[in-house]
mmCIF file of C-alpha atoms and ligand atoms in Angstrom:
data_model
loop_
_atom_site.group_PDB
_atom_site.id
_atom_site.type_symbol
_atom_site.label_atom_id
_atom_site.label_comp_id
_atom_site.label_asym_id
_atom_site.label_seq_id
_atom_site.Cartn_x
_atom_site.Cartn_y
_atom_site.Cartn_z
ATOM 1 C CA MET A 1 0.003 0.018 0.016
ATOM 2 C CA ARG A 2 1.231 3.460 -0.851
ATOM 3 C CA VAL A 3 1.258 5.670 2.224
ATOM 4 C CA VAL A 4 0.322 9.200 1.363
ATOM 5 C CA ASN A 5 -1.026 10.654 4.590
ATOM 6 C CA LEU A 6 -0.965 10.124 8.381
ATOM 7 C CA ARG A 7 -4.133 8.041 8.388
ATOM 8 C CA ASP A 8 -2.548 5.521 5.989
ATOM 9 C CA PHE A 9 0.124 4.927 8.573
ATOM 10 C CA GLU A 10 -2.541 3.732 11.022
ATOM 11 C CA ASP A 11 -3.632 1.093 8.455
ATOM 12 C CA VAL A 12 -0.086 -0.201 8.055
ATOM 13 C CA ALA A 13 0.427 -0.249 11.773
ATOM 14 C CA ARG A 14 -2.817 -2.125 12.325
ATOM 15 C CA GLU A 15 -1.562 -4.838 9.829
ATOM 16 C CA LYS A 16 1.769 -5.133 11.587
ATOM 17 C CA LEU A 17 0.910 -4.899 15.218
ATOM 18 C CA ASP A 18 -0.388 -7.537 17.618
ATOM 19 C CA PRO A 19 -4.101 -6.629 17.704
ATOM 20 C CA VAL A 20 -3.930 -6.299 21.498
ATOM 21 C CA PHE A 21 -1.129 -3.689 21.253
ATOM 22 C CA TYR A 22 -2.950 -1.955 18.402
ATOM 23 C CA ASP A 23 -5.987 -1.607 20.706
ATOM 24 C CA TYR A 24 -3.829 -0.307 23.524
ATOM 25 C CA PHE A 25 -2.525 2.508 21.249
ATOM 26 C CA ALA A 26 -5.747 3.352 19.441
ATOM 27 C CA SER A 27 -8.183 3.049 22.317
ATOM 28 C CA GLY A 28 -9.577 5.643 24.615
ATOM 29 C CA ALA A 29 -11.657 5.654 27.801
ATOM 30 C CA GLN A 30 -15.062 3.938 27.864
ATOM 31 C CA ASP A 31 -17.207 4.790 24.801
ATOM 32 C CA GLU A 32 -14.267 6.683 23.135
ATOM 33 C CA VAL A 33 -16.532 9.683 22.647
ATOM 34 C CA THR A 34 -13.644 12.105 23.097
ATOM 35 C CA VAL A 35 -11.309 10.103 20.853
ATOM 36 C CA ALA A 36 -13.823 10.631 18.029
ATOM 37 C CA ALA A 37 -14.541 14.228 19.084
ATOM 38 C CA ASN A 38 -10.967 15.295 18.810
ATOM 39 C CA GLU A 39 -10.763 14.548 15.102
ATOM 40 C CA ALA A 40 -14.330 15.537 14.315
ATOM 41 C CA ALA A 41 -13.792 18.948 15.860
ATOM 42 C CA TYR A 42 -11.039 19.756 13.311
ATOM 43 C CA ARG A 43 -13.398 18.837 10.495
ATOM 44 C CA ARG A 44 -15.996 21.267 11.791
ATOM 45 C CA LEU A 45 -13.551 24.117 11.612
ATOM 46 C CA ALA A 46 -13.094 25.811 8.240
ATOM 47 C CA LEU A 47 -9.990 27.715 7.122
ATOM 48 C CA VAL A 48 -10.449 31.137 5.496
ATOM 49 C CA PRO A 49 -7.471 31.929 3.206
ATOM 50 C CA ARG A 50 -6.122 35.452 2.585
ATOM 51 C CA ILE A 51 -4.999 36.290 -0.905
ATOM 52 C CA LEU A 52 -2.381 38.285 -2.672
ATOM 53 C CA ARG A 53 -0.237 38.824 0.307
ATOM 54 C CA GLY A 54 3.021 38.054 -1.360
ATOM 55 C CA ALA A 55 3.918 35.731 1.432
ATOM 56 C CA GLY A 56 6.222 33.486 -0.618
ATOM 57 C CA LEU A 57 7.090 30.025 0.686
ATOM 58 C CA PRO A 58 6.357 29.879 4.490
ATOM 59 C CA SER A 59 8.943 29.414 7.109
ATOM 60 C CA LEU A 60 7.950 26.756 9.641
ATOM 61 C CA ALA A 61 10.783 27.233 12.178
ATOM 62 C CA THR A 62 9.737 28.341 15.567
ATOM 63 C CA ARG A 63 10.828 28.531 19.256
ATOM 64 C CA VAL A 64 8.951 27.330 22.221
ATOM 65 C CA LEU A 65 10.201 28.127 25.725
ATOM 66 C CA GLY A 66 13.741 28.791 24.351
ATOM 67 C CA CYS A 67 13.866 25.628 22.357
ATOM 68 C CA ALA A 68 14.260 25.876 18.599
ATOM 69 C CA ALA A 69 12.080 23.640 16.471
ATOM 70 C CA SER A 70 12.013 23.228 12.692
ATOM 71 C CA MET A 71 8.249 23.160 12.738
ATOM 72 C CA PRO A 72 5.410 23.755 15.265
ATOM 73 C CA VAL A 73 4.883 20.031 15.861
ATOM 74 C CA MET A 74 6.106 18.110 18.886
ATOM 75 C CA LEU A 75 5.989 14.559 19.812
ATOM 76 C CA ALA A 76 3.437 14.092 22.596
ATOM 77 C CA PRO A 77 4.542 11.757 25.446
ATOM 78 C CA THR A 78 3.229 8.264 24.821
ATOM 79 C CA ALA A 79 4.121 5.249 26.919
ATOM 80 C CA PHE A 80 5.663 1.867 25.924
ATOM 81 C CA HIS A 81 7.267 2.429 22.534
ATOM 82 C CA ARG A 82 8.774 -1.096 22.564
ATOM 83 C CA LEU A 83 5.245 -2.472 22.096
ATOM 84 C CA ALA A 84 5.442 -0.738 18.673
ATOM 85 C CA TRP A 85 9.099 -1.313 17.829
ATOM 86 C CA PRO A 86 10.464 -3.973 20.172
ATOM 87 C CA SER A 87 14.157 -3.780 19.262
ATOM 88 C CA GLU A 88 14.658 -0.074 20.005
ATOM 89 C CA GLY A 89 11.460 1.508 21.299
ATOM 90 C CA GLU A 90 11.929 5.231 22.163
ATOM 91 C CA ALA A 91 15.502 5.289 20.785
ATOM 92 C CA ALA A 92 14.057 4.929 17.293
ATOM 93 C CA THR A 93 11.497 7.685 17.923
ATOM 94 C CA ALA A 94 14.151 10.014 19.425
ATOM 95 C CA ARG A 95 16.460 9.677 16.336
ATOM 96 C CA ALA A 96 13.654 10.611 14.034
ATOM 97 C CA ALA A 97 12.630 13.599 16.165
ATOM 98 C CA ARG A 98 16.275 14.756 16.245
ATOM 99 C CA ASP A 99 16.727 14.413 12.448
ATOM 100 C CA ALA A 100 13.528 16.331 11.839
ATOM 101 C CA GLY A 101 14.543 19.058 14.292
ATOM 102 C CA VAL A 102 11.408 18.657 16.430
ATOM 103 C CA ILE A 103 10.962 18.489 20.185
ATOM 104 C CA MET A 104 10.179 15.111 21.667
ATOM 105 C CA ILE A 105 8.410 14.944 25.013
ATOM 106 C CA ALA A 106 9.756 11.733 26.518
ATOM 107 C CA ALA A 107 7.192 9.869 28.602
ATOM 108 C CA MET A 108 8.045 8.885 32.191
ATOM 109 C CA LEU A 109 6.528 5.462 31.252
ATOM 110 C CA SER A 110 9.190 4.851 28.549
ATOM 111 C CA THR A 111 10.555 1.396 27.899
ATOM 112 C CA ILE A 112 14.114 2.616 27.764
ATOM 113 C CA THR A 113 15.536 5.098 30.259
ATOM 114 C CA VAL A 114 15.403 8.907 29.843
ATOM 115 C CA GLU A 115 19.235 8.832 29.663
ATOM 116 C CA GLU A 116 19.054 6.376 26.753
ATOM 117 C CA ILE A 117 16.466 8.464 24.955
ATOM 118 C CA ALA A 118 18.589 11.549 25.481
ATOM 119 C CA ALA A 119 21.561 9.798 23.905
ATOM 120 C CA ALA A 120 20.052 10.529 20.417
ATOM 121 C CA GLY A 121 20.986 14.090 21.060
ATOM 122 C CA GLY A 122 17.711 15.894 20.026
ATOM 123 C CA THR A 123 15.764 18.408 21.983
ATOM 124 C CA LEU A 124 13.976 16.553 24.749
ATOM 125 C CA TRP A 125 11.368 17.502 27.324
ATOM 126 C CA PHE A 126 10.385 15.148 30.119
ATOM 127 C CA GLN A 127 6.853 14.209 31.014
ATOM 128 C CA LEU A 128 6.206 13.450 34.611
ATOM 129 C CA TYR A 129 3.357 11.890 36.542
ATOM 130 C CA VAL A 130 3.834 13.187 40.126
ATOM 131 C CA GLN A 131 4.391 10.154 42.252
ATOM 132 C CA PRO A 132 3.021 9.746 45.819
ATOM 133 C CA ASP A 133 6.679 9.584 46.935
ATOM 134 C CA ARG A 134 8.035 13.104 46.607
ATOM 135 C CA GLY A 135 11.601 11.915 47.051
ATOM 136 C CA PHE A 136 11.231 9.563 44.157
ATOM 137 C CA THR A 137 9.454 12.238 42.037
ATOM 138 C CA GLU A 138 12.390 14.540 42.734
ATOM 139 C CA SER A 139 14.941 11.929 41.781
ATOM 140 C CA LEU A 140 13.117 11.563 38.364
ATOM 141 C CA VAL A 141 13.277 15.325 37.860
ATOM 142 C CA ARG A 142 16.998 15.251 38.660
ATOM 143 C CA ARG A 143 17.564 12.475 36.183
ATOM 144 C CA ALA A 144 15.693 14.425 33.500
ATOM 145 C CA GLU A 145 17.697 17.539 34.184
ATOM 146 C CA ALA A 146 20.990 15.621 34.165
ATOM 147 C CA ALA A 147 20.036 13.937 30.935
ATOM 148 C CA GLY A 148 19.651 17.364 29.324
ATOM 149 C CA CYS A 149 15.868 17.654 29.190
ATOM 150 C CA ARG A 150 14.920 21.292 28.591
ATOM 151 C CA ALA A 151 11.433 21.414 30.127
ATOM 152 C CA LEU A 152 9.309 19.450 32.538
ATOM 153 C CA VAL A 153 5.765 18.494 31.411
ATOM 154 C CA VAL A 154 3.690 17.596 34.356
ATOM 155 C CA THR A 155 0.554 15.650 33.354
ATOM 156 C CA VAL A 156 -2.287 16.880 35.553
ATOM 157 C CA ASP A 157 -5.343 15.121 33.952
ATOM 158 C CA SER A 158 -4.499 11.845 35.623
ATOM 159 C CA PRO A 159 -5.364 11.730 39.328
ATOM 160 C CA ALA A 160 -6.537 8.235 38.392
ATOM 161 C CA LEU A 161 -6.469 6.324 35.162
ATOM 162 C CA GLY A 162 -9.447 6.375 32.750
ATOM 163 C CA ARG A 163 -11.283 3.200 32.255
ATOM 164 C CA ASN A 164 -10.092 1.411 29.105
ATOM 165 C CA GLU A 165 -12.613 -1.244 28.074
ATOM 166 C CA ARG A 166 -10.717 -2.511 25.069
ATOM 167 C CA GLY A 167 -7.838 -3.289 27.431
ATOM 168 C CA ASP A 168 -10.227 -5.069 29.746
ATOM 169 C CA ARG A 169 -11.783 -7.065 26.962
ATOM 170 C CA ASN A 170 -8.343 -8.070 25.686
ATOM 171 C CA ASP A 171 -7.235 -8.841 29.232
ATOM 172 C CA PHE A 172 -4.212 -6.733 28.608
ATOM 173 C CA HIS A 173 -2.725 -6.049 31.995
ATOM 174 C CA ASP A 174 0.922 -7.153 31.832
ATOM 175 C CA LEU A 175 3.530 -5.896 29.529
ATOM 176 C CA PRO A 176 5.219 -8.656 27.529
ATOM 177 C CA PRO A 177 8.444 -10.159 28.836
ATOM 178 C CA GLY A 178 11.415 -7.847 28.467
ATOM 179 C CA VAL A 179 9.259 -4.696 28.196
ATOM 180 C CA PHE A 180 9.120 -2.600 31.353
ATOM 181 C CA CYS A 181 8.985 0.966 32.606
ATOM 182 C CA ALA A 182 12.733 1.587 32.458
ATOM 183 C CA ASN A 183 12.686 4.807 34.470
ATOM 184 C CA LEU A 184 10.946 3.104 37.333
ATOM 185 C CA ARG A 185 12.752 -0.123 37.570
ATOM 186 C CA GLY A 186 14.043 -1.129 40.912
ATOM 187 C CA ASP A 187 11.920 1.292 42.954
ATOM 188 C CA GLY A 188 9.488 -1.227 44.298
ATOM 189 C CA TRP A 189 7.153 -0.424 41.480
ATOM 190 C CA SER A 190 5.126 -3.141 39.768
ATOM 191 C CA ASN A 191 6.692 -2.102 36.492
ATOM 192 C CA GLY A 192 5.462 -4.865 34.284
ATOM 193 C CA HIS A 193 1.860 -3.863 34.772
ATOM 194 C CA VAL A 194 0.213 -1.841 32.071
ATOM 195 C CA ARG A 195 -2.401 -0.036 34.080
ATOM 196 C CA GLN A 196 -1.021 -0.067 37.625
ATOM 197 C CA VAL A 197 0.748 3.200 37.278
ATOM 198 C CA VAL A 198 1.382 4.851 40.568
ATOM 199 C CA LEU A 199 -0.590 8.038 40.360
ATOM 200 C CA SER A 200 -1.254 10.693 43.014
ATOM 201 C CA PRO A 201 -5.029 11.233 43.378
ATOM 202 C CA GLU A 202 -4.237 13.968 45.887
ATOM 203 C CA ILE A 203 -2.263 15.993 43.381
ATOM 204 C CA SER A 204 -2.884 19.765 43.863
ATOM 205 C CA TRP A 205 -1.450 23.207 43.246
ATOM 206 C CA SER A 206 0.846 22.582 46.223
ATOM 207 C CA HIS A 207 2.655 19.970 44.113
ATOM 208 C CA VAL A 208 3.104 22.551 41.334
ATOM 209 C CA GLU A 209 4.464 25.000 43.976
ATOM 210 C CA TRP A 210 6.792 22.326 45.228
ATOM 211 C CA LEU A 211 8.027 21.395 41.692
ATOM 212 C CA ARG A 212 8.662 25.104 41.052
ATOM 213 C CA GLU A 213 11.032 24.980 44.008
ATOM 214 C CA VAL A 214 12.603 21.677 42.984
ATOM 215 C CA THR A 215 13.628 22.615 39.424
ATOM 216 C CA ARG A 216 14.712 25.607 37.348
ATOM 217 C CA LEU A 217 13.453 23.903 34.200
ATOM 218 C CA PRO A 218 10.434 25.519 32.592
ATOM 219 C CA ILE A 219 7.292 23.713 33.820
ATOM 220 C CA LEU A 220 4.318 23.011 31.574
ATOM 221 C CA LEU A 221 1.037 21.523 32.773
ATOM 222 C CA LYS A 222 -0.475 18.940 30.404
ATOM 223 C CA GLY A 223 -4.153 18.342 30.391
ATOM 224 C CA VAL A 224 -5.716 21.776 30.969
ATOM 225 C CA LEU A 225 -9.232 22.227 29.631
ATOM 226 C CA HIS A 226 -10.754 24.871 31.898
ATOM 227 C CA PRO A 227 -9.864 28.566 31.462
ATOM 228 C CA GLU A 228 -9.878 29.118 35.190
ATOM 229 C CA ASP A 229 -7.261 26.423 35.614
ATOM 230 C CA ALA A 230 -5.209 28.072 32.871
ATOM 231 C CA ARG A 231 -5.396 31.376 34.805
ATOM 232 C CA LEU A 232 -4.389 29.670 38.050
ATOM 233 C CA ALA A 233 -1.492 27.955 36.292
ATOM 234 C CA VAL A 234 -0.132 31.259 35.134
ATOM 235 C CA GLU A 235 -0.557 32.686 38.683
ATOM 236 C CA ASN A 236 1.308 29.731 40.090
ATOM 237 C CA GLY A 237 4.324 30.403 37.947
ATOM 238 C CA VAL A 238 3.731 27.761 35.251
ATOM 239 C CA ASP A 239 5.643 28.455 32.060
ATOM 240 C CA GLY A 240 3.403 26.746 29.468
ATOM 241 C CA LEU A 241 0.229 24.751 29.068
ATOM 242 C CA ILE A 242 -0.740 21.785 26.961
ATOM 243 C CA VAL A 243 -4.436 21.991 26.172
ATOM 244 C CA SER A 244 -5.260 18.259 26.088
ATOM 245 C CA ASN A 245 -7.724 15.626 26.987
ATOM 246 C CA HIS A 246 -5.011 12.932 26.860
ATOM 247 C CA GLY A 247 -6.162 11.754 23.413
ATOM 248 C CA GLY A 248 -9.457 10.768 24.945
ATOM 249 C CA ARG A 249 -7.885 8.243 27.306
ATOM 250 C CA GLN A 250 -8.817 9.741 30.654
ATOM 251 C CA LEU A 251 -12.201 11.239 31.340
ATOM 252 C CA ASP A 252 -14.522 10.232 28.475
ATOM 253 C CA THR A 253 -16.867 12.874 27.024
ATOM 254 C CA THR A 254 -14.499 15.765 27.698
ATOM 255 C CA PRO A 255 -14.669 18.243 24.885
ATOM 256 C CA ALA A 256 -12.386 18.119 21.872
ATOM 257 C CA SER A 257 -9.179 19.889 22.877
ATOM 258 C CA ILE A 258 -9.141 22.216 19.844
ATOM 259 C CA ASP A 259 -12.561 23.508 20.895
ATOM 260 C CA ARG A 260 -11.091 24.592 24.260
ATOM 261 C CA LEU A 261 -8.122 26.411 22.823
ATOM 262 C CA PRO A 262 -9.802 29.786 22.160
ATOM 263 C CA VAL A 263 -11.198 30.163 25.714
ATOM 264 C CA ILE A 264 -7.857 29.132 27.133
ATOM 265 C CA ALA A 265 -5.986 31.514 24.821
ATOM 266 C CA ASP A 266 -8.283 34.281 26.057
ATOM 267 C CA ALA A 267 -7.631 33.416 29.708
ATOM 268 C CA VAL A 268 -3.863 33.278 29.307
ATOM 269 C CA ALA A 269 -3.721 36.399 27.030
ATOM 270 C CA GLY A 270 -0.268 35.517 25.545
ATOM 271 C CA ARG A 271 1.457 35.216 28.973
ATOM 272 C CA VAL A 272 2.589 31.665 28.390
ATOM 273 C CA PRO A 273 2.847 29.511 25.254
ATOM 274 C CA LEU A 274 0.034 27.075 24.528
ATOM 275 C CA ILE A 275 0.360 23.662 22.910
ATOM 276 C CA VAL A 276 -2.644 21.690 21.849
ATOM 277 C CA ASP A 277 -2.849 17.919 21.236
ATOM 278 C CA GLY A 278 -5.534 15.432 20.373
ATOM 279 C CA GLY A 279 -6.732 14.474 16.884
ATOM 280 C CA VAL A 280 -4.113 16.347 14.868
ATOM 281 C CA ARG A 281 -3.836 14.379 11.627
ATOM 282 C CA ARG A 282 -3.442 16.975 8.928
ATOM 283 C CA GLY A 283 -1.375 20.057 8.110
ATOM 284 C CA THR A 284 -4.673 21.950 8.003
ATOM 285 C CA ASP A 285 -5.362 20.851 11.597
ATOM 286 C CA VAL A 286 -1.957 22.355 12.618
ATOM 287 C CA VAL A 287 -2.742 25.574 10.798
ATOM 288 C CA LYS A 288 -6.182 25.811 12.583
ATOM 289 C CA ALA A 289 -4.480 25.347 15.946
ATOM 290 C CA LEU A 290 -1.865 27.977 15.231
ATOM 291 C CA ALA A 291 -4.554 30.447 14.079
ATOM 292 C CA LEU A 292 -6.587 29.822 17.267
ATOM 293 C CA GLY A 293 -3.633 30.708 19.483
ATOM 294 C CA ALA A 294 -1.363 27.641 19.809
ATOM 295 C CA SER A 295 2.449 28.041 19.522
ATOM 296 C CA ALA A 296 2.670 24.390 18.486
ATOM 297 C CA VAL A 297 0.680 21.125 18.436
ATOM 298 C CA ALA A 298 1.724 17.745 19.648
ATOM 299 C CA ILE A 299 0.917 14.429 18.015
ATOM 300 C CA GLY A 300 0.568 11.111 19.860
ATOM 301 C CA ARG A 301 -0.846 8.223 17.912
ATOM 302 C CA PRO A 302 0.494 9.138 14.475
ATOM 303 C CA VAL A 303 4.011 8.762 15.873
ATOM 304 C CA LEU A 304 3.171 5.329 17.217
ATOM 305 C CA TRP A 305 1.762 4.293 13.886
ATOM 306 C CA GLY A 306 4.904 5.437 12.093
ATOM 307 C CA LEU A 307 7.049 3.662 14.639
ATOM 308 C CA ALA A 308 5.091 0.406 14.316
ATOM 309 C CA ALA A 309 5.200 0.646 10.492
ATOM 310 C CA ASP A 310 8.877 1.140 10.085
ATOM 311 C CA GLY A 311 10.741 2.153 13.244
ATOM 312 C CA SER A 312 12.699 5.377 13.107
ATOM 313 C CA GLU A 313 12.119 5.725 9.347
ATOM 314 C CA GLY A 314 8.414 5.394 9.869
ATOM 315 C CA VAL A 315 8.363 8.225 12.404
ATOM 316 C CA ALA A 316 10.563 10.263 10.050
ATOM 317 C CA ALA A 317 8.062 9.689 7.252
ATOM 318 C CA VAL A 318 5.164 10.755 9.424
ATOM 319 C CA LEU A 319 6.909 13.974 10.320
ATOM 320 C CA ALA A 320 7.972 14.661 6.641
ATOM 321 C CA LEU A 321 4.390 14.167 5.442
ATOM 322 C CA LEU A 322 3.027 16.531 8.085
ATOM 323 C CA ARG A 323 5.692 19.098 7.338
ATOM 324 C CA ARG A 324 4.729 19.102 3.684
ATOM 325 C CA GLU A 325 1.095 19.445 4.528
ATOM 326 C CA ILE A 326 1.726 22.385 6.899
ATOM 327 C CA GLU A 327 3.831 24.081 4.292
ATOM 328 C CA ASN A 328 1.112 23.618 1.659
ATOM 329 C CA ALA A 329 -1.674 24.740 3.976
ATOM 330 C CA LEU A 330 0.236 27.898 5.096
ATOM 331 C CA THR A 331 1.034 28.811 1.502
ATOM 332 C CA LEU A 332 -2.575 28.379 0.475
ATOM 333 C CA CYS A 333 -3.697 30.481 3.426
ATOM 334 C CA GLY A 334 -1.371 33.303 2.349
ATOM 335 C CA ALA A 335 0.724 33.039 5.522
ATOM 336 C CA ALA A 336 4.437 33.739 5.512
ATOM 337 C CA SER A 337 5.127 31.762 8.658
ATOM 338 C CA ALA A 338 3.534 29.696 11.409
ATOM 339 C CA GLY A 339 2.843 32.912 13.368
ATOM 340 C CA ASP A 340 1.301 34.783 10.442
ATOM 341 C CA LEU A 341 -2.300 33.636 10.915
ATOM 342 C CA GLY A 342 -5.259 35.414 12.466
ATOM 343 C CA ARG A 343 -8.099 33.958 14.507
ATOM 344 C CA ASP A 344 -10.458 35.355 11.807
ATOM 345 C CA GLN A 345 -9.059 32.773 9.454
ATOM 346 C CA VAL A 346 -10.873 29.956 11.290
ATOM 347 C CA VAL A 347 -14.645 29.784 11.309
ATOM 348 C CA ARG A 348 -17.213 27.080 12.055
ATOM 349 C CA GLN A 349 -18.161 25.183 8.923
ATOM 350 C CA GLY A 350 -21.627 26.301 7.925
ATOM 351 C CA MET A 351 -21.301 29.697 9.643
ATOM 352 C CA PRO A 352 -20.633 32.936 7.762
HETATM 353 C C1 FMN B 401 -0.711 4.810 23.695
HETATM 354 C C2 FMN B 401 -0.731 6.216 24.323
HETATM 355 C C3 FMN B 401 -0.015 6.333 25.492
HETATM 356 C C4 FMN B 401 0.050 7.580 26.164
HETATM 357 N N1 FMN B 401 0.825 7.734 27.260
HETATM 358 C C5 FMN B 401 0.884 8.986 27.890
HETATM 359 C C6 FMN B 401 1.708 9.117 29.029
HETATM 360 O O1 FMN B 401 2.377 8.210 29.497
HETATM 361 N N2 FMN B 401 1.715 10.409 29.562
HETATM 362 C C7 FMN B 401 0.966 11.470 29.073
HETATM 363 O O2 FMN B 401 0.995 12.464 29.611
HETATM 364 N N3 FMN B 401 0.177 11.259 28.011
HETATM 365 C C8 FMN B 401 0.114 10.034 27.374
HETATM 366 N N4 FMN B 401 -0.662 9.898 26.301
HETATM 367 C C9 FMN B 401 -1.433 10.995 25.736
HETATM 368 C C10 FMN B 401 -0.576 11.776 24.682
HETATM 369 O O3 FMN B 401 0.481 12.506 25.315
HETATM 370 C C11 FMN B 401 -1.429 12.848 23.941
HETATM 371 O O4 FMN B 401 -2.165 13.679 24.839
HETATM 372 C C12 FMN B 401 -2.512 12.210 23.004
HETATM 373 O O5 FMN B 401 -2.008 11.040 22.417
HETATM 374 C C13 FMN B 401 -2.821 13.191 21.867
HETATM 375 O O6 FMN B 401 -3.802 12.657 21.056
HETATM 376 P P1 FMN B 401 -3.543 11.961 19.624
HETATM 377 O O7 FMN B 401 -3.053 10.564 19.938
HETATM 378 O O8 FMN B 401 -4.951 11.967 19.056
HETATM 379 O O9 FMN B 401 -2.477 12.767 18.897
HETATM 380 C C14 FMN B 401 -0.725 8.667 25.644
HETATM 381 C C15 FMN B 401 -1.467 8.499 24.414
HETATM 382 C C16 FMN B 401 -1.434 7.257 23.796
HETATM 383 C C17 FMN B 401 -2.230 7.093 22.539
#
């Protein structure tokens, strides 16, 4: 099959993957209402091009929190890459991100260590689930710092795990032999268990305050959907936000993340950069997010599909396809760069 867009990669990955692992990657919580909503919301938005602006070919390069990126697309943190590419896992992903010049957010629940991921030498941010044991949480932060991670992404939409019914039906509870949470090994953690992540249901702003004291790295909160929380985050010294519903894997029936972006952009009023993830599958999706106030988007599943299809080269191909689509969409919108778009260039389909 000739692969011409990101969705094609999912078809290739589905063919190649153990169906249980495919379900783990593709699934969301309960009825997967939010999984579907994320993509559907982009389709409901229409792009209004500007004409005759002499924009030339657009520049995609950008900076987010001091980190240069060749395009406004990051790799969202996703767990367990060795389920997709057993030989190398996250190392293959990290090489592709480095070569493409994009930021990779390494998941705490990676199947090789953060130090091994960092060895690829690209720009890395580290995603953290605050652990009930603050000492252990701090040791993870220190390791991420020492490995050269440039920002800390604290996932705040997971005081508990969402209910994944495909996982239950497949009885997928244990990682296969040889696959484990490499960052957590040896800390008394049941690290071969897929869903028994140690989360902190009591997580609160006091943890953010504490992390602010623990590290000098920029801190982003991932999983913000309410504008009041966005305001509180800025007041609490947070450096950036990821508007996200966890790809529909946590609370089902949350709104599509792109639909929350405008209200959060209003609440934040440019004080911190916003990243949005969930359902980004097309260059036009990226352009819509930028026009609505995002500095960048992050992609989760498409990276896993590329990785399952062809390892590092598959991830590289996903990023190259998306880059071409963004360039094309920006050019057709009359935009000279990723920042050269107005909110008035996105309207609801069917509305004037
Ligand atoms: C298989 C899988 C594992 C994930 N693991 C994590 C994780 O460990 N930490 C986290 O903050 N988000 C995790 N996410 C959520 C992603 O970071 C991101 O929010 C989501 O995938 C974006 O939606 P998309 O897949 O439609 O692009 C995971 C998502 C998937 C699909």
